[in-house]
mmCIF file of C-alpha atoms in Angstrom:
data_model
loop_
_atom_site.group_PDB
_atom_site.id
_atom_site.type_symbol
_atom_site.label_atom_id
_atom_site.label_comp_id
_atom_site.label_asym_id
_atom_site.label_seq_id
_atom_site.Cartn_x
_atom_site.Cartn_y
_atom_site.Cartn_z
ATOM 1 C CA MET A 33 -52.276 -8.317 33.558
ATOM 2 C CA MET A 34 -54.347 -9.853 36.346
ATOM 3 C CA ALA A 35 -57.310 -12.091 35.644
ATOM 4 C CA LYS A 36 -60.725 -10.748 36.570
ATOM 5 C CA PRO A 37 -62.314 -12.348 39.654
ATOM 6 C CA ALA A 38 -65.231 -13.630 37.543
ATOM 7 C CA SER A 39 -62.933 -15.342 35.046
ATOM 8 C CA THR A 40 -60.892 -16.890 37.855
ATOM 9 C CA SER A 41 -64.077 -18.097 39.532
ATOM 10 C CA TRP A 42 -65.276 -19.547 36.249
ATOM 11 C CA ILE A 43 -62.010 -21.480 35.833
ATOM 12 C CA LEU A 44 -62.343 -22.827 39.384
ATOM 13 C CA LEU A 45 -65.942 -23.806 38.655
ATOM 14 C CA LEU A 46 -64.811 -25.563 35.490
ATOM 15 C CA LEU A 47 -62.165 -27.453 37.492
ATOM 16 C CA ALA A 48 -64.790 -28.537 40.038
ATOM 17 C CA TRP A 49 -67.024 -29.773 37.209
ATOM 18 C CA LEU A 50 -64.110 -31.615 35.565
ATOM 19 C CA LEU A 51 -63.329 -33.380 38.844
ATOM 20 C CA ALA A 52 -66.951 -34.494 39.228
ATOM 21 C CA MET A 53 -67.233 -35.519 35.571
ATOM 22 C CA VAL A 54 -63.964 -37.449 35.421
ATOM 23 C CA SER A 55 -64.819 -39.188 38.707
ATOM 24 C CA SER A 56 -68.260 -40.150 37.420
ATOM 25 C CA LEU A 57 -66.863 -41.433 34.136
ATOM 26 C CA ALA A 58 -64.067 -43.316 35.926
ATOM 27 C CA VAL A 59 -66.442 -45.247 38.187
ATOM 28 C CA LEU A 60 -68.687 -45.993 35.230
ATOM 29 C CA PHE A 61 -65.622 -47.321 33.387
ATOM 30 C CA ILE A 62 -64.631 -49.459 36.374
ATOM 31 C CA GLY A 63 -68.153 -50.821 36.705
ATOM 32 C CA GLU A 64 -69.250 -51.206 33.100
ATOM 33 C CA VAL A 65 -66.011 -51.844 31.189
ATOM 34 C CA MET A 66 -63.869 -53.543 33.826
ATOM 35 C CA GLY A 67 -66.887 -55.386 35.246
ATOM 36 C CA GLN A 68 -66.237 -54.422 38.882
ATOM 37 C CA ALA A 69 -69.595 -54.089 40.621
ATOM 38 C CA PRO A 70 -69.629 -51.394 43.327
ATOM 39 C CA CYS A 71 -70.217 -52.212 46.969
ATOM 40 C CA VAL A 72 -73.077 -50.653 48.926
ATOM 41 C CA LEU A 73 -71.087 -47.675 50.212
ATOM 42 C CA CYS A 74 -69.661 -47.012 46.748
ATOM 43 C CA TRP A 75 -73.230 -46.750 45.465
ATOM 44 C CA PHE A 76 -74.041 -44.188 48.156
ATOM 45 C CA GLN A 77 -70.994 -42.121 47.193
ATOM 46 C CA ARG A 78 -71.982 -42.278 43.525
ATOM 47 C CA ALA A 79 -75.443 -41.035 44.462
ATOM 48 C CA PHE A 80 -73.756 -37.794 45.537
ATOM 49 C CA MET A 81 -71.068 -37.555 42.823
ATOM 50 C CA PHE A 82 -73.259 -38.105 39.747
ATOM 51 C CA PRO A 83 -75.607 -35.160 40.482
ATOM 52 C CA LEU A 84 -72.590 -32.930 41.154
ATOM 53 C CA ALA A 85 -71.419 -33.520 37.578
ATOM 54 C CA VAL A 86 -74.782 -32.312 36.264
ATOM 55 C CA ILE A 87 -75.229 -29.423 38.725
ATOM 56 C CA LEU A 88 -71.718 -28.105 38.142
ATOM 57 C CA ALA A 89 -72.117 -28.418 34.347
ATOM 58 C CA VAL A 90 -75.247 -26.260 34.474
ATOM 59 C CA ALA A 91 -73.473 -23.808 36.786
ATOM 60 C CA CYS A 92 -70.565 -23.548 34.321
ATOM 61 C CA TYR A 93 -72.945 -22.947 31.438
ATOM 62 C CA ARG A 94 -74.826 -20.245 33.352
ATOM 63 C CA SER A 95 -71.722 -18.849 35.130
ATOM 64 C CA ASP A 96 -73.609 -19.413 38.373
ATOM 65 C CA PHE A 97 -71.060 -18.714 41.096
ATOM 66 C CA ALA A 98 -73.723 -19.169 43.777
ATOM 67 C CA VAL A 99 -73.697 -22.906 42.998
ATOM 68 C CA TRP A 100 -71.737 -23.452 46.201
ATOM 69 C CA ARG A 101 -74.993 -22.989 48.152
ATOM 70 C CA TYR A 102 -76.396 -26.287 46.924
ATOM 71 C CA ALA A 103 -73.294 -28.130 45.697
ATOM 72 C CA VAL A 104 -71.251 -27.885 48.921
ATOM 73 C CA PRO A 105 -73.886 -29.697 51.037
ATOM 74 C CA LEU A 106 -74.147 -32.407 48.377
ATOM 75 C CA ALA A 107 -70.364 -32.803 48.207
ATOM 76 C CA GLY A 108 -70.125 -32.612 51.997
ATOM 77 C CA ILE A 109 -72.474 -35.545 52.508
ATOM 78 C CA GLY A 110 -70.567 -37.478 49.832
ATOM 79 C CA ALA A 111 -67.294 -36.658 51.591
ATOM 80 C CA LEU A 112 -68.639 -37.909 54.929
ATOM 81 C CA LEU A 113 -69.738 -41.162 53.312
ATOM 82 C CA ALA A 114 -66.356 -41.504 51.597
ATOM 83 C CA LEU A 115 -64.545 -40.783 54.884
ATOM 84 C CA ASP A 116 -66.574 -43.450 56.673
ATOM 85 C CA HIS A 117 -65.892 -45.893 53.836
ATOM 86 C CA THR A 118 -62.177 -45.038 53.840
ATOM 87 C CA LEU A 119 -61.936 -45.650 57.589
ATOM 88 C CA LEU A 120 -63.778 -48.969 57.167
ATOM 89 C CA TYR A 121 -61.479 -49.867 54.267
ATOM 90 C CA ALA A 122 -58.408 -49.091 56.376
ATOM 91 C CA GLY A 123 -59.786 -51.070 59.329
ATOM 92 C CA LEU A 124 -59.720 -48.041 61.630
ATOM 93 C CA ILE A 125 -63.373 -48.281 62.635
ATOM 94 C CA PRO A 126 -65.483 -51.384 63.215
ATOM 95 C CA GLN A 127 -67.692 -52.580 60.417
ATOM 96 C CA ARG A 128 -71.366 -51.980 61.248
ATOM 97 C CA ILE A 129 -72.450 -53.049 57.774
ATOM 98 C CA GLN A 130 -70.712 -55.252 55.257
ATOM 99 C CA PRO A 131 -69.837 -52.881 52.394
ATOM 100 C CA CYS A 132 -66.966 -54.941 51.069
ATOM 101 C CA SER A 133 -67.814 -58.533 51.797
ATOM 102 C CA ALA A 134 -66.703 -61.804 50.290
ATOM 103 C CA THR A 135 -70.259 -62.602 49.199
ATOM 104 C CA GLY A 136 -70.806 -59.426 47.177
ATOM 105 C CA PRO A 137 -68.801 -56.767 45.367
ATOM 106 C CA SER A 138 -65.658 -55.664 47.152
ATOM 107 C CA CYS A 139 -63.531 -52.526 47.065
ATOM 108 C CA SER A 140 -60.708 -54.418 48.721
ATOM 109 C CA GLY A 141 -60.566 -57.478 46.485
ATOM 110 C CA ALA A 142 -57.463 -58.647 44.652
ATOM 111 C CA ASP A 143 -58.974 -57.447 41.366
ATOM 112 C CA MET A 144 -59.036 -53.827 42.579
ATOM 113 C CA THR A 145 -55.376 -53.169 41.848
ATOM 114 C CA ILE A 146 -53.527 -51.124 39.244
ATOM 115 C CA PHE A 147 -50.024 -51.348 37.816
ATOM 116 C CA GLY A 148 -49.740 -55.034 38.634
ATOM 117 C CA GLY A 149 -50.613 -55.063 42.312
ATOM 118 C CA VAL A 150 -50.858 -51.538 43.736
ATOM 119 C CA PRO A 151 -54.177 -51.372 45.639
ATOM 120 C CA LEU A 152 -56.679 -48.890 44.265
ATOM 121 C CA PRO A 153 -58.471 -47.420 47.295
ATOM 122 C CA LEU A 154 -61.602 -46.107 45.580
ATOM 123 C CA PRO A 155 -63.088 -44.766 48.840
ATOM 124 C CA LEU A 156 -59.976 -42.645 49.429
ATOM 125 C CA LEU A 157 -60.018 -41.378 45.841
ATOM 126 C CA ALA A 158 -63.680 -40.409 46.248
ATOM 127 C CA LEU A 159 -62.890 -38.603 49.506
ATOM 128 C CA VAL A 160 -60.072 -36.629 47.863
ATOM 129 C CA VAL A 161 -62.307 -35.596 44.953
ATOM 130 C CA PHE A 162 -65.183 -34.536 47.217
ATOM 131 C CA VAL A 163 -62.787 -32.469 49.367
ATOM 132 C CA LEU A 164 -61.219 -30.854 46.283
ATOM 133 C CA ILE A 165 -64.659 -29.944 44.910
ATOM 134 C CA ILE A 166 -65.675 -28.445 48.273
ATOM 135 C CA THR A 167 -62.420 -26.485 48.434
ATOM 136 C CA LEU A 168 -62.851 -25.083 44.923
ATOM 137 C CA LEU A 169 -66.465 -24.107 45.619
ATOM 138 C CA LEU A 170 -65.534 -22.373 48.871
ATOM 139 C CA ILE A 171 -62.814 -20.417 47.063
ATOM 140 C CA ILE A 172 -65.425 -19.390 44.485
ATOM 141 C CA ARG A 173 -67.721 -18.308 47.329
ATOM 142 C CA ARG A 174 -64.986 -16.162 48.841
ATOM 143 C CA ARG A 175 -64.136 -14.527 45.490
ATOM 144 C CA SER A 176 -67.713 -13.856 44.402
ATOM 145 C CA PRO A 177 -69.813 -10.960 45.625
ATOM 146 C CA GLN A 178 -72.390 -12.101 48.165
#
C-alpha cells in the first residue's frame, strides 16, 4: 500500500521541523549549558534558524505544504551565511570581518571539540542543516499541488 502524497509531504515537513528544532536546541545547549558564546556569524545564522523552527512547527500543525514559499528564502539566506562562515573557518576565503577572533567568542577554539579532540565545525553543521531543510521543502513543493 503506497502512502498518500499528503501524508508523505507531512512526514517531510515534520523532518524539516525536527532538523530546525534540534539545531536550535543544540546551539542553545552549546551556548547556555556548555558556556560557549557564539561568534558574530553564528549569531546571524541563528537569526535564520530560530524562526524556521517556529514557522515549520506552525506549518506542521496546519499541514501547510505551501510553507516552502516563505521558509526556503529564510533557509537560503541562512545557508549562504553558513557557507560564507564555513569558507572563512576553513581558511578558503580571506577574513573581511573577525567572526572567530582571539578577543571574542570563537568557533575554532580548542574548547570547540568533541570526543576528546575532534573539531566541531559548527558553521559546516549549520550549512548541512539549512541545505537539508531546503531540500525537504523543495521535495514538498514538487509533491504538493500548486
